[in-house]
């Protein structure tokens, strides 16, 4: 996973395959061992996947969970941090790319796996609202100080944290992601409703603490009492 990367203040985004990593990460250890024994391994580092066969919905559900309940979205800092979310079908195509150029794939070994379509945290909120038929002026974003409240339930990093498939494009002839998050959110929302939508239980205590602690102009008591 691209989660093994350890960006610092000098890191240029999107993060390249040469970005420092957590040496203790299981995937990093496997990659190192493969190099040590001469195994012709090609390893991909995916990031924030959604779509068919994906087994994690937390990233996008976080937005819908609050939008459909007419609750504030506590987003750290100013919400301009960028993220990339990749459709699993685009991931599958990228994973198959080494078959078209095995020698180049083995020579490079490590490839980032993700789309190069970037959105800010706030933009994702508004796109989700549009998919759910919620007017933009009804979206309540609560920007907060992460030094005071930390990550809370927010599904992404507090700062920029994204990769791009530039190496795969250059070495493997990968054509790039074909899916669009904005378009995909329409059917994703239908899946969200089918998984329980606003009827499922979600923990909101940290949201409440942030909204109250940030001294919002909203009335947190009446907003959260229902839930």
CSV table of C-alpha atoms in Angstrom, one decimal:
chain,number,residue,atom,x,y,z
A,1,UNK,CA,0.0,0.0,0.0
A,2,UNK,CA,1.1,3.6,-0.6
A,3,UNK,CA,0.4,4.0,3.1
A,4,UNK,CA,4.0,2.9,3.7
A,5,UNK,CA,5.3,6.2,2.4
A,6,UNK,CA,6.7,8.7,4.9
A,7,UNK,CA,6.6,12.1,3.3
A,8,UNK,CA,8.3,15.0,4.9
A,9,UNK,CA,8.3,18.8,4.4
A,10,UNK,CA,10.5,18.5,1.3
A,11,UNK,CA,8.4,15.8,-0.4
A,12,UNK,CA,7.1,16.7,-3.8
A,13,UNK,CA,3.6,15.5,-4.7
A,14,UNK,CA,2.5,13.3,-6.2
A,15,UNK,CA,4.8,11.0,-4.2
A,16,UNK,CA,7.2,9.0,-6.4
A,17,UNK,CA,8.3,5.4,-5.8
A,18,UNK,CA,11.5,6.8,-4.3
A,19,UNK,CA,9.7,8.5,-1.4
A,20,UNK,CA,11.0,7.2,1.9
A,21,UNK,CA,9.0,4.3,3.3
A,22,UNK,CA,8.2,2.6,6.6
A,23,UNK,CA,10.8,-0.2,6.6
A,24,UNK,CA,8.7,-2.1,9.1
A,25,UNK,CA,5.7,-2.4,6.7
A,26,UNK,CA,5.0,-5.9,5.6
A,27,UNK,CA,4.9,-5.1,2.0
A,28,UNK,CA,8.2,-3.2,2.2
A,29,UNK,CA,9.8,-6.3,3.9
A,30,UNK,CA,8.5,-8.5,1.1
A,31,UNK,CA,9.8,-6.2,-1.6
A,32,UNK,CA,13.2,-6.1,0.0
A,33,UNK,CA,13.3,-9.9,0.4
A,34,UNK,CA,12.4,-10.4,-3.2
A,35,UNK,CA,15.3,-8.2,-4.3
A,36,UNK,CA,17.6,-10.1,-2.0
A,37,UNK,CA,16.8,-13.5,-3.4
A,38,UNK,CA,16.5,-12.3,-7.0
A,39,UNK,CA,12.8,-13.0,-7.3
A,40,UNK,CA,11.3,-11.4,-10.5
A,41,UNK,CA,8.7,-9.6,-8.4
A,42,UNK,CA,6.6,-6.6,-9.5
A,43,UNK,CA,5.0,-4.8,-6.6
A,44,UNK,CA,2.2,-2.2,-6.7
A,45,UNK,CA,1.5,0.3,-4.1
A,46,UNK,CA,-2.3,1.2,-4.3
A,47,UNK,CA,-4.1,4.0,-2.5
A,48,UNK,CA,-7.7,4.7,-1.6
A,49,UNK,CA,-9.6,2.2,-3.8
A,50,UNK,CA,-13.3,2.1,-4.3
A,51,UNK,CA,-15.6,0.3,-6.7
A,52,UNK,CA,-16.5,-3.3,-7.7
A,53,UNK,CA,-15.0,-5.9,-5.5
A,54,UNK,CA,-13.5,-3.3,-3.1
A,55,UNK,CA,-13.9,-4.4,0.5
A,56,UNK,CA,-13.5,-0.9,2.1
A,57,UNK,CA,-16.1,1.8,1.9
A,58,UNK,CA,-15.0,4.0,4.8
A,59,UNK,CA,-13.4,6.7,2.6
A,60,UNK,CA,-16.4,7.9,0.7
A,61,UNK,CA,-19.1,6.6,3.2
A,62,UNK,CA,-17.7,9.1,5.7
A,63,UNK,CA,-19.0,12.0,3.6
A,64,UNK,CA,-22.4,10.4,2.8
A,65,UNK,CA,-22.9,9.3,6.4
A,66,UNK,CA,-23.0,13.0,7.4
A,67,UNK,CA,-24.6,14.5,4.4
A,68,UNK,CA,-27.7,12.2,4.5
A,69,UNK,CA,-28.1,13.0,8.2
A,70,UNK,CA,-27.8,16.7,7.6
A,71,UNK,CA,-24.8,16.9,9.8
A,72,UNK,CA,-21.6,19.0,9.6
A,73,UNK,CA,-18.6,17.4,7.9
A,74,UNK,CA,-15.5,18.0,10.2
A,75,UNK,CA,-12.7,18.4,7.7
A,76,UNK,CA,-9.2,19.2,9.1
A,77,UNK,CA,-7.5,22.5,8.3
A,78,UNK,CA,-8.8,24.4,5.3
A,79,UNK,CA,-9.9,21.4,3.2
A,80,UNK,CA,-7.7,22.2,0.3
A,81,UNK,CA,-5.5,19.1,0.8
A,82,UNK,CA,-5.6,16.9,-2.2
A,83,UNK,CA,-6.4,13.2,-2.5
A,84,UNK,CA,-6.8,10.7,-5.3
A,85,UNK,CA,-9.5,7.9,-5.2
A,86,UNK,CA,-9.1,5.1,-7.7
A,87,UNK,CA,-11.8,2.9,-9.2
A,88,UNK,CA,-10.9,-0.8,-8.7
A,89,UNK,CA,-11.4,-1.4,-12.4
A,90,UNK,CA,-8.6,1.0,-13.2
A,91,UNK,CA,-6.5,-0.7,-10.5
A,92,UNK,CA,-7.1,-4.1,-12.2
A,93,UNK,CA,-6.0,-2.7,-15.6
A,94,UNK,CA,-2.9,-1.3,-14.1
A,95,UNK,CA,-2.1,-4.6,-12.3
A,96,UNK,CA,-2.3,-6.3,-15.7
A,97,UNK,CA,0.0,-3.8,-17.4
A,98,UNK,CA,3.3,-5.8,-16.6
A,99,UNK,CA,2.1,-8.6,-18.9
A,100,UNK,CA,2.6,-6.2,-21.8
A,101,UNK,CA,6.2,-5.4,-20.9
A,102,UNK,CA,7.5,-8.0,-18.5
A,103,UNK,CA,11.2,-7.0,-18.7
A,104,UNK,CA,10.5,-3.3,-18.0
A,105,UNK,CA,8.2,-4.2,-15.2
A,106,UNK,CA,10.8,-6.5,-13.5
A,107,UNK,CA,13.6,-4.0,-14.0
A,108,UNK,CA,11.6,-1.2,-12.2
A,109,UNK,CA,9.9,-3.6,-9.7
A,110,UNK,CA,8.0,-1.0,-7.8
A,111,UNK,CA,5.0,1.0,-9.1
A,112,UNK,CA,2.6,3.4,-7.6
A,113,UNK,CA,-1.0,2.4,-8.2
A,114,UNK,CA,-3.6,5.1,-8.5
A,115,UNK,CA,-5.3,7.7,-10.6
A,116,UNK,CA,-3.9,11.1,-11.4
A,117,UNK,CA,-7.3,12.8,-11.0
A,118,UNK,CA,-7.0,14.9,-7.9
A,119,UNK,CA,-9.6,16.5,-5.7
A,120,UNK,CA,-9.5,18.5,-2.5
A,121,UNK,CA,-11.3,17.2,0.6
A,122,UNK,CA,-13.9,20.0,0.2
A,123,UNK,CA,-14.4,19.1,-3.5
A,124,UNK,CA,-15.1,15.5,-2.5
A,125,UNK,CA,-17.8,16.8,-0.1
A,126,UNK,CA,-19.6,18.8,-2.7
A,127,UNK,CA,-19.4,16.0,-5.3
A,128,UNK,CA,-20.9,13.6,-2.8
A,129,UNK,CA,-23.7,16.1,-2.1
A,130,UNK,CA,-24.4,16.5,-5.8
A,131,UNK,CA,-24.6,12.7,-6.2
A,132,UNK,CA,-27.1,12.6,-3.3
A,133,UNK,CA,-29.2,15.4,-4.6
A,134,UNK,CA,-28.3,17.8,-1.8
A,135,UNK,CA,-27.9,21.5,-2.7
A,136,UNK,CA,-24.5,22.9,-2.3
A,137,UNK,CA,-25.8,25.6,0.1
A,138,UNK,CA,-27.0,22.8,2.4
A,139,UNK,CA,-23.5,21.3,2.8
A,140,UNK,CA,-22.1,22.2,6.2
A,141,UNK,CA,-18.3,21.9,6.3
A,142,UNK,CA,-16.7,22.4,9.6
A,143,UNK,CA,-12.9,23.1,9.2
A,144,UNK,CA,-11.0,22.5,12.4
A,145,UNK,CA,-7.6,22.7,13.9
A,146,UNK,CA,-6.0,19.2,13.7
A,147,UNK,CA,-3.5,20.2,16.4
A,148,UNK,CA,-6.4,20.4,18.8
A,149,UNK,CA,-8.6,17.5,17.6
A,150,UNK,CA,-6.3,15.2,15.6
A,151,UNK,CA,-7.6,13.0,12.9
A,152,UNK,CA,-10.9,12.1,14.7
A,153,UNK,CA,-13.0,10.0,12.3
A,154,UNK,CA,-11.7,11.7,9.1
A,155,UNK,CA,-10.8,9.0,6.5
A,156,UNK,CA,-7.8,10.6,4.9
A,157,UNK,CA,-4.5,12.1,6.1
A,158,UNK,CA,-4.3,15.5,7.6
A,159,UNK,CA,-2.1,16.7,4.9
A,160,UNK,CA,-1.6,16.1,1.1
A,161,UNK,CA,-1.1,12.4,0.6
A,162,UNK,CA,-1.4,11.0,-3.0
A,163,UNK,CA,0.5,9.1,-5.6
A,164,UNK,CA,0.2,9.0,-9.4
A,165,UNK,CA,0.8,6.3,-12.1
A,166,UNK,CA,3.6,8.3,-13.9
A,167,UNK,CA,6.1,5.4,-13.6
A,168,UNK,CA,3.6,2.9,-15.0
A,169,UNK,CA,2.8,5.2,-17.8
A,170,UNK,CA,6.5,5.7,-18.7
A,171,UNK,CA,7.7,2.1,-18.2
A,172,UNK,CA,4.6,0.0,-19.0
A,173,UNK,CA,2.7,2.1,-21.5
A,174,UNK,CA,-0.3,2.3,-19.0
A,175,UNK,CA,-2.8,4.7,-20.5
A,176,UNK,CA,-4.1,6.1,-17.2
A,177,UNK,CA,-7.3,5.8,-15.3
A,178,UNK,CA,-10.5,5.8,-17.4
A,179,UNK,CA,-13.0,6.2,-14.5
A,180,UNK,CA,-14.1,9.4,-13.0
A,181,UNK,CA,-14.9,9.8,-9.3
A,182,UNK,CA,-17.5,12.5,-10.1
A,183,UNK,CA,-19.4,10.1,-12.4
A,184,UNK,CA,-18.9,7.1,-10.2
A,185,UNK,CA,-20.4,8.7,-7.2
A,186,UNK,CA,-23.9,8.4,-8.7
A,187,UNK,CA,-23.9,4.6,-8.6
A,188,UNK,CA,-21.7,4.6,-5.4
A,189,UNK,CA,-24.5,6.5,-3.6
A,190,UNK,CA,-27.0,3.9,-4.6
A,191,UNK,CA,-24.7,1.2,-3.1
A,192,UNK,CA,-24.4,3.3,0.0
A,193,UNK,CA,-28.2,3.4,0.4
A,194,UNK,CA,-28.3,-0.4,-0.2
A,195,UNK,CA,-25.8,-0.9,2.6
A,196,UNK,CA,-28.0,0.9,5.1
A,197,UNK,CA,-27.6,4.6,4.3
A,198,UNK,CA,-28.8,6.8,7.2
A,199,UNK,CA,-30.3,3.8,9.0
A,200,UNK,CA,-26.9,2.3,10.0
A,201,UNK,CA,-25.2,3.2,13.2
A,202,UNK,CA,-22.2,5.5,13.1
A,203,UNK,CA,-20.2,6.9,16.0
A,204,UNK,CA,-20.4,10.7,16.2
A,205,UNK,CA,-19.0,11.7,19.5
A,206,UNK,CA,-15.8,13.1,18.1
A,207,UNK,CA,-17.7,15.0,15.4
A,208,UNK,CA,-19.7,16.6,18.3
A,209,UNK,CA,-16.5,17.5,20.1
A,210,UNK,CA,-15.0,19.2,17.1
A,211,UNK,CA,-18.2,21.1,16.2
A,212,UNK,CA,-18.6,22.3,19.7
A,213,UNK,CA,-14.9,22.9,20.3
A,214,UNK,CA,-14.5,24.9,17.1
A,215,UNK,CA,-17.2,27.3,18.3
A,216,UNK,CA,-19.3,26.9,15.2
A,217,UNK,CA,-22.2,29.1,14.4
A,218,UNK,CA,-24.3,25.9,14.1
A,219,UNK,CA,-26.4,24.7,17.0
A,220,UNK,CA,-24.7,21.4,17.8
A,221,UNK,CA,-27.2,20.4,20.4
A,222,UNK,CA,-30.2,20.3,18.1
A,223,UNK,CA,-28.1,18.8,15.2
A,224,UNK,CA,-26.8,15.8,17.1
A,225,UNK,CA,-29.6,15.1,19.5
A,226,UNK,CA,-31.5,13.0,16.9
A,227,UNK,CA,-28.5,10.7,16.4
